[in-house]
PDB file of C-alpha atoms in Angstrom:
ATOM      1  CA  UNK A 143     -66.622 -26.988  -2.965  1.00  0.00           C
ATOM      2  CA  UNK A 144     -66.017 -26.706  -6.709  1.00  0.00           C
ATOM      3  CA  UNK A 145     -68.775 -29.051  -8.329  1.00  0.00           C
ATOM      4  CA  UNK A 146     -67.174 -32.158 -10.337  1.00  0.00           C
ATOM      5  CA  UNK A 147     -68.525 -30.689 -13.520  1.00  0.00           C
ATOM      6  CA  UNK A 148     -66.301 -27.731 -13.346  1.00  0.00           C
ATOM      7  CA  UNK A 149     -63.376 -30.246 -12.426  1.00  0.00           C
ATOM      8  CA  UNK A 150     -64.182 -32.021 -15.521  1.00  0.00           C
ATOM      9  CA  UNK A 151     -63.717 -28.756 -17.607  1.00  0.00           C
ATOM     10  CA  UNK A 152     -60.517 -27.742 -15.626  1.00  0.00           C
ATOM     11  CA  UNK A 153     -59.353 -30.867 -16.482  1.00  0.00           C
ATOM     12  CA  UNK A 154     -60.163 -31.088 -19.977  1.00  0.00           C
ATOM     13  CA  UNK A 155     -59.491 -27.129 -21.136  1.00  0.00           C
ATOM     14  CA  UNK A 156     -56.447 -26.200 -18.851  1.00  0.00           C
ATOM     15  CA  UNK A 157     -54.260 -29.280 -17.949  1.00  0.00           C
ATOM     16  CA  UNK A 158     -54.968 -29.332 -13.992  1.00  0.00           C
ATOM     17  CA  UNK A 159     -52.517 -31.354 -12.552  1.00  0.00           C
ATOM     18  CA  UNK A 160     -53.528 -33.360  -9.090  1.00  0.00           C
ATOM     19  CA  UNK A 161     -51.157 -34.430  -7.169  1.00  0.00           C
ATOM     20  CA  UNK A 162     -50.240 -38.200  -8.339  1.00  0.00           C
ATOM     21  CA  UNK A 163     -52.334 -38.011 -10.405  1.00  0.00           C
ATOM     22  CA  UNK A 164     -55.249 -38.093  -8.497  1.00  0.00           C
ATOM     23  CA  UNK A 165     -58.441 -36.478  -9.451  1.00  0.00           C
ATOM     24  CA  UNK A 166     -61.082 -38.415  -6.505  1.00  0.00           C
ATOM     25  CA  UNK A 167     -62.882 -36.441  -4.844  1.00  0.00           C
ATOM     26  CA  UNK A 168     -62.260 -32.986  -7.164  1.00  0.00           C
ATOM     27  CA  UNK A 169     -58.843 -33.321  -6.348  1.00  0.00           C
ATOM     28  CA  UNK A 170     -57.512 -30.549  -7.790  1.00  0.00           C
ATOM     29  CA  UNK A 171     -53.507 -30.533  -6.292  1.00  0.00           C
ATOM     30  CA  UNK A 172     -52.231 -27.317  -5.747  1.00  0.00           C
ATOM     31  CA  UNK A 173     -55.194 -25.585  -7.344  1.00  0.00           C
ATOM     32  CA  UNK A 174     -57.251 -26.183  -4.673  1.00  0.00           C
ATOM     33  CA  UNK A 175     -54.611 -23.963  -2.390  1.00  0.00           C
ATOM     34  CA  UNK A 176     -54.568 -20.904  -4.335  1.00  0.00           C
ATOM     35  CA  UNK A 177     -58.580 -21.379  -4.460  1.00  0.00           C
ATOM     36  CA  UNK A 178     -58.765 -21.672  -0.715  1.00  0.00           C
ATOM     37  CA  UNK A 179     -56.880 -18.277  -0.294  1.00  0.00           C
ATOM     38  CA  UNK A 180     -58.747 -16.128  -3.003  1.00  0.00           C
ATOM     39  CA  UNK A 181     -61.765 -17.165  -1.434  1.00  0.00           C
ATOM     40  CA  UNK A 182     -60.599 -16.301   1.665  1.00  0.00           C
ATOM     41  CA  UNK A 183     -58.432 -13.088   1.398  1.00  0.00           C
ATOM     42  CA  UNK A 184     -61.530 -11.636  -1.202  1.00  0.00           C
ATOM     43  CA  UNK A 185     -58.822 -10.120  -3.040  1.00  0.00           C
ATOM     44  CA  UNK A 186     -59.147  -6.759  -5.601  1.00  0.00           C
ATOM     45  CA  UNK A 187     -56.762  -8.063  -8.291  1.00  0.00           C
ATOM     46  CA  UNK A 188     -54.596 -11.356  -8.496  1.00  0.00           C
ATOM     47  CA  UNK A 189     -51.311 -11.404 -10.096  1.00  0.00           C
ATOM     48  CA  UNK A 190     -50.290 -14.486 -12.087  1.00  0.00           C
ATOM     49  CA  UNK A 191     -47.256 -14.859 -13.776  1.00  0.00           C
ATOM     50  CA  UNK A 192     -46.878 -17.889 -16.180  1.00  0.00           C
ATOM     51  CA  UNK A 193     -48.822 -20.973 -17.104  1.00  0.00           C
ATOM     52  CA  UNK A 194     -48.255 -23.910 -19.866  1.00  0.00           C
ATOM     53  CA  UNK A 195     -52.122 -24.241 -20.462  1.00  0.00           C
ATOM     54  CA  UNK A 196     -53.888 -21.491 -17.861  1.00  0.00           C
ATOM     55  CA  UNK A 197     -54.613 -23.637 -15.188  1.00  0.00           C
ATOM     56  CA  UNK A 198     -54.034 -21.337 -12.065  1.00  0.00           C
ATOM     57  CA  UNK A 199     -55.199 -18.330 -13.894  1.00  0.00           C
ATOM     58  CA  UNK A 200     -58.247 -20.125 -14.467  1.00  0.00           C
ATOM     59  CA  UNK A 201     -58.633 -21.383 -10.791  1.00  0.00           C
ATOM     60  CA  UNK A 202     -58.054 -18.010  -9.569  1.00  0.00           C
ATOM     61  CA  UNK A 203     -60.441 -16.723 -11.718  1.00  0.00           C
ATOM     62  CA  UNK A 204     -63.113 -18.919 -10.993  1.00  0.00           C
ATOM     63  CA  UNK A 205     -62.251 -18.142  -6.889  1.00  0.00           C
ATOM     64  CA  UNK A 206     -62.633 -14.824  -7.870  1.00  0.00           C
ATOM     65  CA  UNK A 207     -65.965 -15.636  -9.841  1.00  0.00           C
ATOM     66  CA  UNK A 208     -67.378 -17.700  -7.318  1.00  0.00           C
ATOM     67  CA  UNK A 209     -66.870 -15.621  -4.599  1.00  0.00           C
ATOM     68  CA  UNK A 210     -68.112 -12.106  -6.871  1.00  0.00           C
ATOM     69  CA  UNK A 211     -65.325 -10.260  -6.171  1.00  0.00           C
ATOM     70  CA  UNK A 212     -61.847  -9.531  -8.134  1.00  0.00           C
ATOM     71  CA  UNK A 213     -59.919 -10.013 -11.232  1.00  0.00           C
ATOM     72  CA  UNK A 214     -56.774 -11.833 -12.525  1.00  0.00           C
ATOM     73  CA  UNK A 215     -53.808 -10.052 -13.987  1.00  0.00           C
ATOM     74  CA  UNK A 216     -52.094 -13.044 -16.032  1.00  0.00           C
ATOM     75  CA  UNK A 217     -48.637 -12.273 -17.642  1.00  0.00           C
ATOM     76  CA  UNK A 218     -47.052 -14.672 -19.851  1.00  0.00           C
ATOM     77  CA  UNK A 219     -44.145 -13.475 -22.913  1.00  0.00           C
ATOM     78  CA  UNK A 220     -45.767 -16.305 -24.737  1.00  0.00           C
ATOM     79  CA  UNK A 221     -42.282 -17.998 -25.544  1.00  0.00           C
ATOM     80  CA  UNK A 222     -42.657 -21.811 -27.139  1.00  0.00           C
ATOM     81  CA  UNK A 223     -40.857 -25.028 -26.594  1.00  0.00           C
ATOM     82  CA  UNK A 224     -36.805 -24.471 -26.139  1.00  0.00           C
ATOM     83  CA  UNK A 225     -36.927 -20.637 -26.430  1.00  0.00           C
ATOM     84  CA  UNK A 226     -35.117 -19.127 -23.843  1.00  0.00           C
ATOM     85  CA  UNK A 227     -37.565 -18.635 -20.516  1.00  0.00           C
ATOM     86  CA  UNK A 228     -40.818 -20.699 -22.137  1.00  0.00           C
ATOM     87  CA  UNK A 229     -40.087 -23.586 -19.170  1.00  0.00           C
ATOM     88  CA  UNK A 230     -42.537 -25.287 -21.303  1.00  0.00           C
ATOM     89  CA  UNK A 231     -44.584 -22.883 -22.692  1.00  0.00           C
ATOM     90  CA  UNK A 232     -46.722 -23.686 -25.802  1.00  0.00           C
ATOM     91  CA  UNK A 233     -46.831 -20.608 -27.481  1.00  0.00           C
ATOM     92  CA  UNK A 234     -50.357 -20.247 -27.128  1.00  0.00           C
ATOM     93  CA  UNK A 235     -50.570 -16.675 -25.114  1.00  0.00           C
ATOM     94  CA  UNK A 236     -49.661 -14.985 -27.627  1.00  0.00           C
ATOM     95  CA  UNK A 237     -52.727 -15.489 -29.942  1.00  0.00           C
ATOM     96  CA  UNK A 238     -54.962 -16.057 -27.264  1.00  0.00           C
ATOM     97  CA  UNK A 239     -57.990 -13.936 -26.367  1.00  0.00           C
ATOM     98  CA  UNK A 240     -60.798 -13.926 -23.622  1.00  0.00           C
ATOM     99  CA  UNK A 241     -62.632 -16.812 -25.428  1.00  0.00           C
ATOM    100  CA  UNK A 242     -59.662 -19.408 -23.958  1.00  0.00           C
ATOM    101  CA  UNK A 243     -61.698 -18.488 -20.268  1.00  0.00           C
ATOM    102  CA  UNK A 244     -64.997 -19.392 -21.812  1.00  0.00           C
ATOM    103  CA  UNK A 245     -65.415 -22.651 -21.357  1.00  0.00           C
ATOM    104  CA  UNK A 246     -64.867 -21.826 -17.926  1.00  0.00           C
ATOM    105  CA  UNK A 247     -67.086 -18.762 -17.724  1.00  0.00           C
ATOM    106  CA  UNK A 248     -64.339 -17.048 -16.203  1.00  0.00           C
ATOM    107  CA  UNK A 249     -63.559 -14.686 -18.850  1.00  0.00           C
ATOM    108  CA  UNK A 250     -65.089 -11.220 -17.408  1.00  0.00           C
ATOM    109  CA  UNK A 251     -62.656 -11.843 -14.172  1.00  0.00           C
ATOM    110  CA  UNK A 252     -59.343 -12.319 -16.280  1.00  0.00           C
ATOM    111  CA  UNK A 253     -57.106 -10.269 -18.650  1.00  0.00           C
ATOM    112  CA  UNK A 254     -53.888 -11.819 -20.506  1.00  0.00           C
ATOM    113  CA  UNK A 255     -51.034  -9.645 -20.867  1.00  0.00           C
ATOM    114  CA  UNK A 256     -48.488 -11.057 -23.553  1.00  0.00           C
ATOM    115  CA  UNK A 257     -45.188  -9.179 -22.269  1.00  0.00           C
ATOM    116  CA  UNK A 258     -42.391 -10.135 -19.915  1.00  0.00           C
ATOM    117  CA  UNK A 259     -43.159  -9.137 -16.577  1.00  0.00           C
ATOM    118  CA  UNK A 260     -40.160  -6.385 -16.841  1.00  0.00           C
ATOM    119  CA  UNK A 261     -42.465  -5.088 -19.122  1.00  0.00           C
ATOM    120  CA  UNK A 262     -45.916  -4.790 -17.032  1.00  0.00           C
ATOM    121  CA  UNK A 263     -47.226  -2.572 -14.791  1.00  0.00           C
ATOM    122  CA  UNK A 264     -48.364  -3.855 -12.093  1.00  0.00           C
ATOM    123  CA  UNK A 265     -51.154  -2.341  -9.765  1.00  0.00           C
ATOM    124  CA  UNK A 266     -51.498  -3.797  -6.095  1.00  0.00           C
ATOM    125  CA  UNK A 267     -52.232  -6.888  -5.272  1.00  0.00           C
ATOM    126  CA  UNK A 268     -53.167  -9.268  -2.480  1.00  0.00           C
ATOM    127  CA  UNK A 269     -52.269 -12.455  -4.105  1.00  0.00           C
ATOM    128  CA  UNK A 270     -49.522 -12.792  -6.720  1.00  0.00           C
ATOM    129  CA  UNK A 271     -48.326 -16.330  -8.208  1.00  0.00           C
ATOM    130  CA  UNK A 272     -44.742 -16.790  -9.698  1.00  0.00           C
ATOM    131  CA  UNK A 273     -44.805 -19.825 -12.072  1.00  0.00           C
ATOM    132  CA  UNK A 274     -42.844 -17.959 -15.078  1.00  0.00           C
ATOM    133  CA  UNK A 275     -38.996 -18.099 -15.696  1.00  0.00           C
ATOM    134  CA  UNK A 276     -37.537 -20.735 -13.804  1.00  0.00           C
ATOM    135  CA  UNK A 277     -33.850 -19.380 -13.446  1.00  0.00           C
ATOM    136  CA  UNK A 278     -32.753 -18.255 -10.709  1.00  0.00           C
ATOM    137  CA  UNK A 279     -31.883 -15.132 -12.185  1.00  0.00           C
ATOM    138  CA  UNK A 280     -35.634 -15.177 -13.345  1.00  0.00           C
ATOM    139  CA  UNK A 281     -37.488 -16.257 -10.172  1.00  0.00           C
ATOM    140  CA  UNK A 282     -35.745 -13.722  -8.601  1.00  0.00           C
ATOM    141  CA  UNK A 283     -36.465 -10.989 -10.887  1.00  0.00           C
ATOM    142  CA  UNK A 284     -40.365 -11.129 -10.649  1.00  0.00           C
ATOM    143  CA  UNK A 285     -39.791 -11.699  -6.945  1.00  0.00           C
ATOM    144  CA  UNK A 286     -37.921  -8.090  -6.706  1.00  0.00           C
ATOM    145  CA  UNK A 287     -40.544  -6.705  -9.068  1.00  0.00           C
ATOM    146  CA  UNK A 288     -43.324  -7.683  -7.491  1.00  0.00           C
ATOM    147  CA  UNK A 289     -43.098  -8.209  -3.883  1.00  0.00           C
ATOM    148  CA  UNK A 290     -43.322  -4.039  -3.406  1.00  0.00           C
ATOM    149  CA  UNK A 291     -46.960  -4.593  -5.138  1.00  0.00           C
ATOM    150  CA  UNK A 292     -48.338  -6.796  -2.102  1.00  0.00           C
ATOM    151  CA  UNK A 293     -50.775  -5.754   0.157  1.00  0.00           C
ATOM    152  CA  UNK A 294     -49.899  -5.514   3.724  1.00  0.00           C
ATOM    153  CA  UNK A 295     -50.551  -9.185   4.930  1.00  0.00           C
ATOM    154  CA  UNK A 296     -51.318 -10.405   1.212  1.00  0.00           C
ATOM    155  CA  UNK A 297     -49.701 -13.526  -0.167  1.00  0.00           C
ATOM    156  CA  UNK A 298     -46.681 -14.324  -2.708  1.00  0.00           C
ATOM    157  CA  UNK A 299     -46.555 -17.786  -4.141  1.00  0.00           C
ATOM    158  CA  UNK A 300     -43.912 -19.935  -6.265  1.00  0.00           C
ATOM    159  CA  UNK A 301     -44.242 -23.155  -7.589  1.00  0.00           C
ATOM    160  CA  UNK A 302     -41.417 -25.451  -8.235  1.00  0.00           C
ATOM    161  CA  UNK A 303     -39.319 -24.505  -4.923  1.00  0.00           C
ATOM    162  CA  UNK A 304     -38.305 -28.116  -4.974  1.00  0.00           C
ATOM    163  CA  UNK A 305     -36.588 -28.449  -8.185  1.00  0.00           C
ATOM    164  CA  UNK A 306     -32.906 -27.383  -9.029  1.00  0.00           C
ATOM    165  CA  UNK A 307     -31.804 -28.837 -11.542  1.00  0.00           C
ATOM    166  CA  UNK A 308     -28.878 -27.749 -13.606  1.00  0.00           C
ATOM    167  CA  UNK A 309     -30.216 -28.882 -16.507  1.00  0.00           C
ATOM    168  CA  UNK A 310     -33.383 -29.766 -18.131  1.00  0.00           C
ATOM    169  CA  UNK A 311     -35.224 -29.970 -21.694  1.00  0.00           C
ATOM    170  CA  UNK A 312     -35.950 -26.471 -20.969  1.00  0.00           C
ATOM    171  CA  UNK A 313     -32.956 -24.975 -19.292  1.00  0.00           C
ATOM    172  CA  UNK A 314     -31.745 -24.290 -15.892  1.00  0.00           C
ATOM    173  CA  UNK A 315     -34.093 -24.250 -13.315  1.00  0.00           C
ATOM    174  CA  UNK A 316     -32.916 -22.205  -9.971  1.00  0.00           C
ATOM    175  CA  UNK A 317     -36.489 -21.512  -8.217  1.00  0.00           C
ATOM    176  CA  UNK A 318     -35.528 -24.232  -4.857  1.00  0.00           C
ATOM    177  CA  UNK A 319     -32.067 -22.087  -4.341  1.00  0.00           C
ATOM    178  CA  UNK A 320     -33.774 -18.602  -4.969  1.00  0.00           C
ATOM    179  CA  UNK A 321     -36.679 -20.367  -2.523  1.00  0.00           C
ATOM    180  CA  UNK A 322     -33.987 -21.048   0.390  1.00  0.00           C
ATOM    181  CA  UNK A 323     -32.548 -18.015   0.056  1.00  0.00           C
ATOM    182  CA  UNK A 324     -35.625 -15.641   0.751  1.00  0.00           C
ATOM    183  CA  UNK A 325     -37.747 -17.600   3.739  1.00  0.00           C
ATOM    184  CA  UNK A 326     -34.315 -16.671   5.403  1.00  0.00           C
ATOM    185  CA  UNK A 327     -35.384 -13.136   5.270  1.00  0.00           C
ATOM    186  CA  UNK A 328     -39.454 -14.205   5.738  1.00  0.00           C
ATOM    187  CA  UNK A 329     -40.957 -14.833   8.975  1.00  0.00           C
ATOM    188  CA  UNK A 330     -44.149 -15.561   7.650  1.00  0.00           C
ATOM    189  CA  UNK A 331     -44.090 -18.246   4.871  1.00  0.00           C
ATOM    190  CA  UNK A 332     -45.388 -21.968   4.286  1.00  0.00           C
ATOM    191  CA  UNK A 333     -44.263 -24.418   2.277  1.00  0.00           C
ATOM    192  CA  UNK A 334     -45.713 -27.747   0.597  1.00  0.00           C
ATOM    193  CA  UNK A 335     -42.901 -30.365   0.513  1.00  0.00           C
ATOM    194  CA  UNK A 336     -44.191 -32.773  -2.068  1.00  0.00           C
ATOM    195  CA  UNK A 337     -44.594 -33.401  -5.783  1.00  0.00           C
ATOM    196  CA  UNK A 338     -42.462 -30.102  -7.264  1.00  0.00           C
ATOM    197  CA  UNK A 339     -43.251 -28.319  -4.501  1.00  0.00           C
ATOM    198  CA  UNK A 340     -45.470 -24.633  -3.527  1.00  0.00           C
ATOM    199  CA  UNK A 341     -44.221 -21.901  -0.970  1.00  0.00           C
ATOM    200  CA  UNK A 342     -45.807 -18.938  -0.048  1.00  0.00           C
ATOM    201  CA  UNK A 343     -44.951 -15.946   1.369  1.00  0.00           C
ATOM    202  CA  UNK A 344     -46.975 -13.933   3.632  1.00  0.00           C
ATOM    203  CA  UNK A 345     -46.359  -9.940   3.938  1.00  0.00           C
ATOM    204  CA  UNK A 346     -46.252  -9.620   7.714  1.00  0.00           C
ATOM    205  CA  UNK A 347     -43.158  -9.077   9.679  1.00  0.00           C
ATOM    206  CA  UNK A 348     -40.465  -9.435   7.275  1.00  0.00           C
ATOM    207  CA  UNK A 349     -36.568  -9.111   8.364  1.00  0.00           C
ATOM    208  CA  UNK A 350     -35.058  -7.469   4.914  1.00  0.00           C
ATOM    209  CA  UNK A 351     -32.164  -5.843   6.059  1.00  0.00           C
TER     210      UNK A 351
END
């Protein structure tokens, strides 16, 4: 259970978002998935890729924190506003340093890297999260990049798999088509069918022919 003091400083440093809107009961949305799992798989290293504010890399952090073992590799280019790829970004990655995690106390279990993922080297992983470009083009690009970086029966994730929109403030948005395409070829995913929607990928059998 996370304690509703450090909900309070999710909440207030890294725009958590529960589902709603509702924060009873350390309701945490989505957060509180990706928590579950790095708690449970005890990973090495985390992938993220993408954040407006840092809340999953900070909840996957403080999994990793809490439970004494692993770090977070966060990737974000950094891009602002209506830049091409920023899907919201603030521009904040690329000035930030490990004091952003502090008020956390997350900061020895997390490392930023201000790049596109095209440009980072990945290591391997057991849980990776794909909240960055939301074209299709762009989903499907850090999919192909880093699905050969998974652990045997580690875990891919994607937020978003519900929204397609053509257009919005920040640009096309293709993750929901790229997500339909690829649990075709997975026999081992999940998916949450609410709010903007989470799927997750599981390494197992795979058909990829």
């Amino acid at each position: 259970m996370i304690e509703p003091q450090v909900v309070k400083i999710i909440k207030d440093h890294y725009h958590a978002r529960a589902q709603n809107g509702d924060y009873s009961n350390n309701n945490l949305g989505f957060g509180l998935v990706h928590y579950s799992i790095i708690r449970n798989l005890r990973p090495e290293r985390v992938l993220v890729v993408g954040s407006q504010k840092g809340y999953v890399p900070a909840i996957c952090a403080l999994a990793c924190k809490d439970e004494r073992k692993g770090h977070v590799d966060f990737v974000d280019a950094g891009y602002q506003g209506l830049e091409t790829k920023a899907w919201g970004g603030l521009g904040i990655w690329k000035t930030a340093t490990s004091d952003y995690w502090k008020p956390l106390g997350v900061e020895k279990y997390i490392t930023i890297h201000n790049m596109e993922t095209k440009d980072f080297k990945p290591q391997k992983y057991d849980y990776i999260y794909i909240d960055g470009d939301h074209s299709y083009e762009g989903v499907k690009t850090d999919y192909e990049l880093f699905w050969k970086c998974l652990n045997p029966n580690g875990m891919m994730s994607f937020h978003d798999i519900l929204v397609d929109k053509d257009t919005t403030e920040y640009g096309p948005c293709g993750v929901k088509k790229f997500w339909n395409e690829i649990v075709q070829k997975h026999k081992q995913y999940i998916e949450y069918n609410f709010e903007v929607g989470l799927g997750i990928l599981q390494n197992g059998k795979m058909a990829l022919e």
